[in-house]
């Protein structure tokens, strides 16, 4: 059977639960063993070498089903108490890992604009319309992101020999990803990443810059990443824990 035909959703029973996972076959030179990931939103992704039999993948998932079930449960519990934004005064806004309060000021002649003032992110708007406030907030995040990412990309790239010129990046609001790197070397970064502490931003930028050397998640990719940021796994774990908060809208 064509290995690609096995890609996609599969299920394994665990007690009276169903573990649903998404199988992604990868060329054997990229992925050398079966790896199970629980994403921050509770999705289960399984990477497996193209040569692995489905029975082996299922056995690997079954063997770790207790661990998977616990992590999926924790992810769902975290999501449950993160409510969607209403764009009203008092809501929390995160920037560089610090928490600010949203303060909406309605002024008939105001052009919708957001500004940081001490512990508040003040948004002036001509009327209290969630759509207007949301777009002023998005503009503010985008402006901060452009500023912070430009500065941090320059700093993070200094020791990386394979980077000759600072790579261009574009900004795109995304709900499941902090960044990506195309095979042609173009970086796409999520403006909401500026909500996270600087060390998390640096980790994501370094991860994407390492893709300019290795266009995959191979062992060599992780070796390069670890050489430049030995503690990346802890930084990533802390970022994942806060993902729902930072990606909230
Ligand atoms: Zn990557």
PDB file of N, CA and C in Angstrom, residues 132-227:
ATOM      1  N   UNK A 132     -14.315  47.745  15.823  1.00  0.00           N
ATOM      2  CA  UNK A 132     -13.388  48.880  15.741  1.00  0.00           C
ATOM      3  C   UNK A 132     -12.244  48.690  16.733  1.00  0.00           C
ATOM      4  N   UNK A 133     -12.594  48.242  17.939  1.00  0.00           N
ATOM      5  CA  UNK A 133     -11.579  48.083  18.985  1.00  0.00           C
ATOM      6  C   UNK A 133     -10.631  46.944  18.631  1.00  0.00           C
ATOM      7  N   UNK A 134     -11.211  45.882  18.111  1.00  0.00           N
ATOM      8  CA  UNK A 134     -10.400  44.735  17.696  1.00  0.00           C
ATOM      9  C   UNK A 134      -9.430  45.145  16.583  1.00  0.00           C
ATOM     10  N   UNK A 135      -9.878  45.950  15.640  1.00  0.00           N
ATOM     11  CA  UNK A 135      -8.966  46.297  14.558  1.00  0.00           C
ATOM     12  C   UNK A 135      -7.875  47.265  15.046  1.00  0.00           C
ATOM     13  N   UNK A 136      -8.193  48.148  16.011  1.00  0.00           N
ATOM     14  CA  UNK A 136      -7.149  49.018  16.594  1.00  0.00           C
ATOM     15  C   UNK A 136      -6.132  48.169  17.358  1.00  0.00           C
ATOM     16  N   UNK A 137      -6.625  47.134  18.042  1.00  0.00           N
ATOM     17  CA  UNK A 137      -5.733  46.246  18.800  1.00  0.00           C
ATOM     18  C   UNK A 137      -4.850  45.435  17.840  1.00  0.00           C
ATOM     19  N   UNK A 138      -5.430  44.929  16.754  1.00  0.00           N
ATOM     20  CA  UNK A 138      -4.664  44.171  15.759  1.00  0.00           C
ATOM     21  C   UNK A 138      -3.565  45.041  15.143  1.00  0.00           C
ATOM     22  N   UNK A 139      -3.903  46.297  14.840  1.00  0.00           N
ATOM     23  CA  UNK A 139      -2.913  47.219  14.269  1.00  0.00           C
ATOM     24  C   UNK A 139      -1.767  47.442  15.254  1.00  0.00           C
ATOM     25  N   UNK A 140      -2.140  47.610  16.523  1.00  0.00           N
ATOM     26  CA  UNK A 140      -1.122  47.824  17.551  1.00  0.00           C
ATOM     27  C   UNK A 140      -0.200  46.604  17.662  1.00  0.00           C
ATOM     28  N   UNK A 141      -0.770  45.384  17.687  1.00  0.00           N
ATOM     29  CA  UNK A 141       0.042  44.161  17.760  1.00  0.00           C
ATOM     30  C   UNK A 141       0.966  44.039  16.551  1.00  0.00           C
ATOM     31  N   UNK A 142       0.417  44.358  15.377  1.00  0.00           N
ATOM     32  CA  UNK A 142       1.184  44.262  14.145  1.00  0.00           C
ATOM     33  C   UNK A 142       2.385  45.238  14.171  1.00  0.00           C
ATOM     34  N   UNK A 143       2.144  46.476  14.627  1.00  0.00           N
ATOM     35  CA  UNK A 143       3.217  47.475  14.703  1.00  0.00           C
ATOM     36  C   UNK A 143       4.296  47.053  15.708  1.00  0.00           C
ATOM     37  N   UNK A 144       3.853  46.593  16.886  1.00  0.00           N
ATOM     38  CA  UNK A 144       4.825  46.152  17.908  1.00  0.00           C
ATOM     39  C   UNK A 144       5.612  44.957  17.368  1.00  0.00           C
ATOM     40  N   UNK A 145       4.893  44.017  16.691  1.00  0.00           N
ATOM     41  CA  UNK A 145       5.529  42.806  16.175  1.00  0.00           C
ATOM     42  C   UNK A 145       6.614  43.171  15.161  1.00  0.00           C
ATOM     43  N   UNK A 146       6.300  44.090  14.250  1.00  0.00           N
ATOM     44  CA  UNK A 146       7.272  44.473  13.222  1.00  0.00           C
ATOM     45  C   UNK A 146       8.540  45.021  13.870  1.00  0.00           C
ATOM     46  N   UNK A 147       8.337  45.875  14.883  1.00  0.00           N
ATOM     47  CA  UNK A 147       9.437  46.516  15.599  1.00  0.00           C
ATOM     48  C   UNK A 147      10.278  45.478  16.365  1.00  0.00           C
ATOM     49  N   UNK A 148       9.598  44.663  17.188  1.00  0.00           N
ATOM     50  CA  UNK A 148      10.309  43.701  18.042  1.00  0.00           C
ATOM     51  C   UNK A 148      10.972  42.607  17.198  1.00  0.00           C
ATOM     52  N   UNK A 149      10.280  42.061  16.202  1.00  0.00           N
ATOM     53  CA  UNK A 149      10.849  40.967  15.402  1.00  0.00           C
ATOM     54  C   UNK A 149      12.060  41.450  14.601  1.00  0.00           C
ATOM     55  N   UNK A 150      12.000  42.673  14.068  1.00  0.00           N
ATOM     56  CA  UNK A 150      13.130  43.194  13.295  1.00  0.00           C
ATOM     57  C   UNK A 150      14.373  43.248  14.186  1.00  0.00           C
ATOM     58  N   UNK A 151      14.154  43.775  15.397  1.00  0.00           N
ATOM     59  CA  UNK A 151      15.254  43.922  16.351  1.00  0.00           C
ATOM     60  C   UNK A 151      15.790  42.568  16.833  1.00  0.00           C
ATOM     61  N   UNK A 152      14.886  41.646  17.198  1.00  0.00           N
ATOM     62  CA  UNK A 152      15.321  40.362  17.737  1.00  0.00           C
ATOM     63  C   UNK A 152      15.907  39.453  16.645  1.00  0.00           C
ATOM     64  N   UNK A 153      15.383  39.541  15.410  1.00  0.00           N
ATOM     65  CA  UNK A 153      15.953  38.729  14.316  1.00  0.00           C
ATOM     66  C   UNK A 153      17.418  39.098  14.121  1.00  0.00           C
ATOM     67  N   UNK A 154      17.698  40.398  14.184  1.00  0.00           N
ATOM     68  CA  UNK A 154      19.082  40.849  14.007  1.00  0.00           C
ATOM     69  C   UNK A 154      19.957  40.282  15.118  1.00  0.00           C
ATOM     70  N   UNK A 155      19.463  40.328  16.359  1.00  0.00           N
ATOM     71  CA  UNK A 155      20.255  39.854  17.500  1.00  0.00           C
ATOM     72  C   UNK A 155      20.440  38.333  17.451  1.00  0.00           C
ATOM     73  N   UNK A 156      19.360  37.600  17.168  1.00  0.00           N
ATOM     74  CA  UNK A 156      19.417  36.134  17.179  1.00  0.00           C
ATOM     75  C   UNK A 156      20.300  35.607  16.033  1.00  0.00           C
ATOM     76  N   UNK A 157      20.322  36.331  14.909  1.00  0.00           N
ATOM     77  CA  UNK A 157      21.069  35.868  13.736  1.00  0.00           C
ATOM     78  C   UNK A 157      22.587  36.050  13.861  1.00  0.00           C
ATOM     79  N   UNK A 158      23.021  36.905  14.791  1.00  0.00           N
ATOM     80  CA  UNK A 158      24.473  37.217  14.877  1.00  0.00           C
ATOM     81  C   UNK A 158      25.371  35.981  14.879  1.00  0.00           C
ATOM     82  N   UNK A 159      25.151  34.989  15.792  1.00  0.00           N
ATOM     83  CA  UNK A 159      26.076  33.834  15.788  1.00  0.00           C
ATOM     84  C   UNK A 159      25.801  32.786  14.705  1.00  0.00           C
ATOM     85  N   UNK A 160      24.786  32.973  13.877  1.00  0.00           N
ATOM     86  CA  UNK A 160      24.418  31.943  12.891  1.00  0.00           C
ATOM     87  C   UNK A 160      25.148  32.194  11.578  1.00  0.00           C
ATOM     88  N   UNK A 161      26.144  31.340  11.322  1.00  0.00           N
ATOM     89  CA  UNK A 161      27.021  31.557  10.164  1.00  0.00           C
ATOM     90  C   UNK A 161      26.314  31.453   8.828  1.00  0.00           C
ATOM     91  N   UNK A 162      25.208  30.657   8.789  1.00  0.00           N
ATOM     92  CA  UNK A 162      24.541  30.448   7.488  1.00  0.00           C
ATOM     93  C   UNK A 162      23.646  31.627   7.104  1.00  0.00           C
ATOM     94  N   UNK A 163      23.521  32.613   7.994  1.00  0.00           N
ATOM     95  CA  UNK A 163      22.701  33.790   7.675  1.00  0.00           C
ATOM     96  C   UNK A 163      23.630  34.915   7.233  1.00  0.00           C
ATOM     97  N   UNK A 164      23.513  35.295   5.969  1.00  0.00           N
ATOM     98  CA  UNK A 164      24.377  36.366   5.459  1.00  0.00           C
ATOM     99  C   UNK A 164      23.678  37.713   5.548  1.00  0.00           C
ATOM    100  N   UNK A 165      22.384  37.698   5.211  1.00  0.00           N
ATOM    101  CA  UNK A 165      21.582  38.922   5.258  1.00  0.00           C
ATOM    102  C   UNK A 165      20.362  38.613   6.098  1.00  0.00           C
ATOM    103  N   UNK A 166      19.893  39.594   6.836  1.00  0.00           N
ATOM    104  CA  UNK A 166      18.702  39.350   7.636  1.00  0.00           C
ATOM    105  C   UNK A 166      17.545  38.978   6.703  1.00  0.00           C
ATOM    106  N   UNK A 167      16.939  37.801   6.919  1.00  0.00           N
ATOM    107  CA  UNK A 167      15.876  37.381   6.002  1.00  0.00           C
ATOM    108  C   UNK A 167      14.623  38.248   6.163  1.00  0.00           C
ATOM    109  N   UNK A 168      13.926  38.503   5.057  1.00  0.00           N
ATOM    110  CA  UNK A 168      12.685  39.265   5.161  1.00  0.00           C
ATOM    111  C   UNK A 168      11.602  38.418   5.841  1.00  0.00           C
ATOM    112  N   UNK A 169      10.675  39.067   6.485  1.00  0.00           N
ATOM    113  CA  UNK A 169       9.556  38.316   7.062  1.00  0.00           C
ATOM    114  C   UNK A 169       8.259  39.045   6.770  1.00  0.00           C
ATOM    115  N   UNK A 170       7.177  38.267   6.766  1.00  0.00           N
ATOM    116  CA  UNK A 170       5.880  38.909   6.669  1.00  0.00           C
ATOM    117  C   UNK A 170       5.078  38.511   7.893  1.00  0.00           C
ATOM    118  N   UNK A 171       4.092  39.329   8.224  1.00  0.00           N
ATOM    119  CA  UNK A 171       3.293  39.084   9.415  1.00  0.00           C
ATOM    120  C   UNK A 171       1.945  38.525   9.012  1.00  0.00           C
ATOM    121  N   UNK A 172       1.493  37.540   9.749  1.00  0.00           N
ATOM    122  CA  UNK A 172       0.169  36.994   9.481  1.00  0.00           C
ATOM    123  C   UNK A 172      -0.427  36.452  10.783  1.00  0.00           C
ATOM    124  N   UNK A 173      -1.623  36.950  11.137  1.00  0.00           N
ATOM    125  CA  UNK A 173      -2.279  36.427  12.343  1.00  0.00           C
ATOM    126  C   UNK A 173      -2.656  34.978  12.090  1.00  0.00           C
ATOM    127  N   UNK A 174      -2.226  34.090  12.995  1.00  0.00           N
ATOM    128  CA  UNK A 174      -2.515  32.663  12.837  1.00  0.00           C
ATOM    129  C   UNK A 174      -3.005  32.145  14.183  1.00  0.00           C
ATOM    130  N   UNK A 175      -3.831  31.095  14.164  1.00  0.00           N
ATOM    131  CA  UNK A 175      -4.345  30.610  15.441  1.00  0.00           C
ATOM    132  C   UNK A 175      -3.622  29.358  15.938  1.00  0.00           C
ATOM    133  N   UNK A 176      -2.800  28.748  15.094  1.00  0.00           N
ATOM    134  CA  UNK A 176      -2.168  27.499  15.520  1.00  0.00           C
ATOM    135  C   UNK A 176      -0.662  27.483  15.390  1.00  0.00           C
ATOM    136  N   UNK A 177      -0.082  28.577  14.931  1.00  0.00           N
ATOM    137  CA  UNK A 177       1.345  28.546  14.632  1.00  0.00           C
ATOM    138  C   UNK A 177       1.989  29.863  15.017  1.00  0.00           C
ATOM    139  N   UNK A 178       3.210  29.815  15.483  1.00  0.00           N
ATOM    140  CA  UNK A 178       3.928  31.061  15.788  1.00  0.00           C
ATOM    141  C   UNK A 178       4.680  31.577  14.566  1.00  0.00           C
ATOM    142  N   UNK A 179       5.105  30.652  13.739  1.00  0.00           N
ATOM    143  CA  UNK A 179       5.860  31.073  12.571  1.00  0.00           C
ATOM    144  C   UNK A 179       6.048  29.917  11.622  1.00  0.00           C
ATOM    145  N   UNK A 180       6.517  30.237  10.428  1.00  0.00           N
ATOM    146  CA  UNK A 180       6.851  29.184   9.476  1.00  0.00           C
ATOM    147  C   UNK A 180       7.919  29.716   8.532  1.00  0.00           C
ATOM    148  N   UNK A 181       8.524  28.780   7.809  1.00  0.00           N
ATOM    149  CA  UNK A 181       9.585  29.163   6.888  1.00  0.00           C
ATOM    150  C   UNK A 181       9.345  28.404   5.594  1.00  0.00           C
ATOM    151  N   UNK A 182       9.210  29.126   4.488  1.00  0.00           N
ATOM    152  CA  UNK A 182       8.959  28.457   3.211  1.00  0.00           C
ATOM    153  C   UNK A 182      10.264  27.875   2.692  1.00  0.00           C
ATOM    154  N   UNK A 183      10.171  26.955   1.731  1.00  0.00           N
ATOM    155  CA  UNK A 183      11.395  26.352   1.197  1.00  0.00           C
ATOM    156  C   UNK A 183      12.239  27.402   0.473  1.00  0.00           C
ATOM    157  N   UNK A 184      11.588  28.496   0.029  1.00  0.00           N
ATOM    158  CA  UNK A 184      12.365  29.553  -0.628  1.00  0.00           C
ATOM    159  C   UNK A 184      12.999  30.494   0.401  1.00  0.00           C
ATOM    160  N   UNK A 185      12.775  30.231   1.697  1.00  0.00           N
ATOM    161  CA  UNK A 185      13.469  31.001   2.731  1.00  0.00           C
ATOM    162  C   UNK A 185      12.717  32.221   3.230  1.00  0.00           C
ATOM    163  N   UNK A 186      11.408  32.265   2.963  1.00  0.00           N
ATOM    164  CA  UNK A 186      10.654  33.408   3.470  1.00  0.00           C
ATOM    165  C   UNK A 186       9.994  33.059   4.808  1.00  0.00           C
ATOM    166  N   UNK A 187      10.221  33.940   5.794  1.00  0.00           N
ATOM    167  CA  UNK A 187       9.644  33.698   7.111  1.00  0.00           C
ATOM    168  C   UNK A 187       8.269  34.352   7.216  1.00  0.00           C
ATOM    169  N   UNK A 188       7.353  33.626   7.849  1.00  0.00           N
ATOM    170  CA  UNK A 188       6.052  34.193   8.183  1.00  0.00           C
ATOM    171  C   UNK A 188       5.947  34.123   9.697  1.00  0.00           C
ATOM    172  N   UNK A 189       5.661  35.265  10.323  1.00  0.00           N
ATOM    173  CA  UNK A 189       5.604  35.299  11.783  1.00  0.00           C
ATOM    174  C   UNK A 189       4.236  35.791  12.250  1.00  0.00           C
ATOM    175  N   UNK A 190       3.806  35.220  13.375  1.00  0.00           N
ATOM    176  CA  UNK A 190       2.502  35.554  13.933  1.00  0.00           C
ATOM    177  C   UNK A 190       2.650  36.771  14.856  1.00  0.00           C
ATOM    178  N   UNK A 191       1.958  37.894  14.554  1.00  0.00           N
ATOM    179  CA  UNK A 191       2.118  39.098  15.386  1.00  0.00           C
ATOM    180  C   UNK A 191       1.813  38.836  16.864  1.00  0.00           C
ATOM    181  N   UNK A 192       0.931  37.873  17.166  1.00  0.00           N
ATOM    182  CA  UNK A 192       0.604  37.596  18.577  1.00  0.00           C
ATOM    183  C   UNK A 192       1.778  37.034  19.355  1.00  0.00           C
ATOM    184  N   UNK A 193       2.814  36.626  18.660  1.00  0.00           N
ATOM    185  CA  UNK A 193       4.005  36.164  19.374  1.00  0.00           C
ATOM    186  C   UNK A 193       4.605  37.279  20.238  1.00  0.00           C
ATOM    187  N   UNK A 194       4.363  38.555  19.924  1.00  0.00           N
ATOM    188  CA  UNK A 194       4.914  39.635  20.787  1.00  0.00           C
ATOM    189  C   UNK A 194       4.242  39.660  22.150  1.00  0.00           C
ATOM    190  N   UNK A 195       3.170  38.880  22.331  1.00  0.00           N
ATOM    191  CA  UNK A 195       2.552  38.785  23.656  1.00  0.00           C
ATOM    192  C   UNK A 195       3.484  38.010  24.600  1.00  0.00           C
ATOM    193  N   UNK A 196       4.312  37.146  24.037  1.00  0.00           N
ATOM    194  CA  UNK A 196       5.163  36.239  24.816  1.00  0.00           C
ATOM    195  C   UNK A 196       6.436  36.931  25.316  1.00  0.00           C
ATOM    196  N   UNK A 197       7.063  36.374  26.352  1.00  0.00           N
ATOM    197  CA  UNK A 197       8.335  36.935  26.832  1.00  0.00           C
ATOM    198  C   UNK A 197       9.409  36.871  25.741  1.00  0.00           C
ATOM    199  N   UNK A 198      10.413  37.716  25.883  1.00  0.00           N
ATOM    200  CA  UNK A 198      11.453  37.816  24.867  1.00  0.00           C
ATOM    201  C   UNK A 198      12.157  36.489  24.597  1.00  0.00           C
ATOM    202  N   UNK A 199      12.398  35.697  25.655  1.00  0.00           N
ATOM    203  CA  UNK A 199      13.124  34.425  25.440  1.00  0.00           C
ATOM    204  C   UNK A 199      12.300  33.498  24.527  1.00  0.00           C
ATOM    205  N   UNK A 200      10.971  33.566  24.637  1.00  0.00           N
ATOM    206  CA  UNK A 200      10.119  32.728  23.787  1.00  0.00           C
ATOM    207  C   UNK A 200      10.156  33.236  22.347  1.00  0.00           C
ATOM    208  N   UNK A 201      10.161  34.556  22.194  1.00  0.00           N
ATOM    209  CA  UNK A 201      10.247  35.144  20.850  1.00  0.00           C
ATOM    210  C   UNK A 201      11.571  34.723  20.208  1.00  0.00           C
ATOM    211  N   UNK A 202      12.652  34.844  20.975  1.00  0.00           N
ATOM    212  CA  UNK A 202      13.972  34.468  20.454  1.00  0.00           C
ATOM    213  C   UNK A 202      14.005  32.993  20.050  1.00  0.00           C
ATOM    214  N   UNK A 203      13.354  32.134  20.848  1.00  0.00           N
ATOM    215  CA  UNK A 203      13.332  30.708  20.516  1.00  0.00           C
ATOM    216  C   UNK A 203      12.619  30.476  19.173  1.00  0.00           C
ATOM    217  N   UNK A 204      11.449  31.108  18.995  1.00  0.00           N
ATOM    218  CA  UNK A 204      10.699  30.908  17.743  1.00  0.00           C
ATOM    219  C   UNK A 204      11.512  31.428  16.552  1.00  0.00           C
ATOM    220  N   UNK A 205      12.141  32.592  16.711  1.00  0.00           N
ATOM    221  CA  UNK A 205      12.941  33.151  15.614  1.00  0.00           C
ATOM    222  C   UNK A 205      14.115  32.234  15.292  1.00  0.00           C
ATOM    223  N   UNK A 206      14.774  31.728  16.343  1.00  0.00           N
ATOM    224  CA  UNK A 206      15.903  30.823  16.113  1.00  0.00           C
ATOM    225  C   UNK A 206      15.426  29.550  15.395  1.00  0.00           C
ATOM    226  N   UNK A 207      14.278  29.010  15.836  1.00  0.00           N
ATOM    227  CA  UNK A 207      13.723  27.809  15.197  1.00  0.00           C
ATOM    228  C   UNK A 207      13.541  28.052  13.689  1.00  0.00           C
ATOM    229  N   UNK A 208      12.932  29.191  13.352  1.00  0.00           N
ATOM    230  CA  UNK A 208      12.700  29.475  11.929  1.00  0.00           C
ATOM    231  C   UNK A 208      14.020  29.720  11.188  1.00  0.00           C
ATOM    232  N   UNK A 209      14.961  30.395  11.818  1.00  0.00           N
ATOM    233  CA  UNK A 209      16.263  30.646  11.167  1.00  0.00           C
ATOM    234  C   UNK A 209      17.026  29.341  10.940  1.00  0.00           C
ATOM    235  N   UNK A 210      16.853  28.362  11.852  1.00  0.00           N
ATOM    236  CA  UNK A 210      17.499  27.050  11.661  1.00  0.00           C
ATOM    237  C   UNK A 210      16.904  26.341  10.442  1.00  0.00           C
ATOM    238  N   UNK A 211      15.640  26.669  10.108  1.00  0.00           N
ATOM    239  CA  UNK A 211      15.038  26.070   8.910  1.00  0.00           C
ATOM    240  C   UNK A 211      15.681  26.604   7.627  1.00  0.00           C
ATOM    241  N   UNK A 212      16.380  27.712   7.705  1.00  0.00           N
ATOM    242  CA  UNK A 212      17.078  28.195   6.510  1.00  0.00           C
ATOM    243  C   UNK A 212      18.286  27.309   6.225  1.00  0.00           C
ATOM    244  N   UNK A 213      18.725  26.547   7.245  1.00  0.00           N
ATOM    245  CA  UNK A 213      19.826  25.606   7.051  1.00  0.00           C
ATOM    246  C   UNK A 213      19.279  24.195   6.813  1.00  0.00           C
ATOM    247  N   UNK A 214      18.290  23.799   7.591  1.00  0.00           N
ATOM    248  CA  UNK A 214      17.663  22.471   7.450  1.00  0.00           C
ATOM    249  C   UNK A 214      16.177  22.683   7.223  1.00  0.00           C
ATOM    250  N   UNK A 215      15.699  22.349   6.027  1.00  0.00           N
ATOM    251  CA  UNK A 215      14.283  22.598   5.716  1.00  0.00           C
ATOM    252  C   UNK A 215      13.381  21.462   6.177  1.00  0.00           C
ATOM    253  N   UNK A 216      13.555  21.017   7.416  1.00  0.00           N
ATOM    254  CA  UNK A 216      12.765  19.886   7.929  1.00  0.00           C
ATOM    255  C   UNK A 216      12.938  19.842   9.445  1.00  0.00           C
ATOM    256  N   UNK A 217      12.357  18.838  10.088  1.00  0.00           N
ATOM    257  CA  UNK A 217      12.568  18.663  11.530  1.00  0.00           C
ATOM    258  C   UNK A 217      13.423  17.419  11.772  1.00  0.00           C
ATOM    259  N   UNK A 218      14.496  17.314  11.033  1.00  0.00           N
ATOM    260  CA  UNK A 218      15.372  16.146  11.138  1.00  0.00           C
ATOM    261  C   UNK A 218      16.234  16.243  12.393  1.00  0.00           C
ATOM    262  N   UNK A 219      16.975  15.183  12.632  1.00  0.00           N
ATOM    263  CA  UNK A 219      17.907  15.147  13.756  1.00  0.00           C
ATOM    264  C   UNK A 219      18.934  16.282  13.632  1.00  0.00           C
ATOM    265  N   UNK A 220      19.383  16.546  12.416  1.00  0.00           N
ATOM    266  CA  UNK A 220      20.355  17.634  12.205  1.00  0.00           C
ATOM    267  C   UNK A 220      19.763  18.999  12.546  1.00  0.00           C
ATOM    268  N   UNK A 221      18.486  19.159  12.212  1.00  0.00           N
ATOM    269  CA  UNK A 221      17.815  20.414  12.550  1.00  0.00           C
ATOM    270  C   UNK A 221      17.851  20.625  14.071  1.00  0.00           C
ATOM    271  N   UNK A 222      17.432  19.589  14.826  1.00  0.00           N
ATOM    272  CA  UNK A 222      17.393  19.728  16.289  1.00  0.00           C
ATOM    273  C   UNK A 222      18.794  19.875  16.884  1.00  0.00           C
ATOM    274  N   UNK A 223      19.788  19.237  16.252  1.00  0.00           N
ATOM    275  CA  UNK A 223      21.165  19.369  16.744  1.00  0.00           C
ATOM    276  C   UNK A 223      21.607  20.826  16.610  1.00  0.00           C
ATOM    277  N   UNK A 224      21.288  21.453  15.478  1.00  0.00           N
ATOM    278  CA  UNK A 224      21.664  22.854  15.264  1.00  0.00           C
ATOM    279  C   UNK A 224      20.937  23.752  16.270  1.00  0.00           C
ATOM    280  N   UNK A 225      19.634  23.511  16.420  1.00  0.00           N
ATOM    281  CA  UNK A 225      18.832  24.297  17.365  1.00  0.00           C
ATOM    282  C   UNK A 225      19.405  24.180  18.784  1.00  0.00           C
ATOM    283  N   UNK A 226      19.718  22.942  19.193  1.00  0.00           N
ATOM    284  CA  UNK A 226      20.229  22.708  20.553  1.00  0.00           C
ATOM    285  C   UNK A 226      21.596  23.333  20.769  1.00  0.00           C
ATOM    286  N   UNK A 227      22.405  23.381  19.698  1.00  0.00           N
ATOM    287  CA  UNK A 227      23.736  23.967  19.825  1.00  0.00           C
ATOM    288  C   UNK A 227      23.615  25.469  20.142  1.00  0.00           C
TER     289      UNK A 227
END
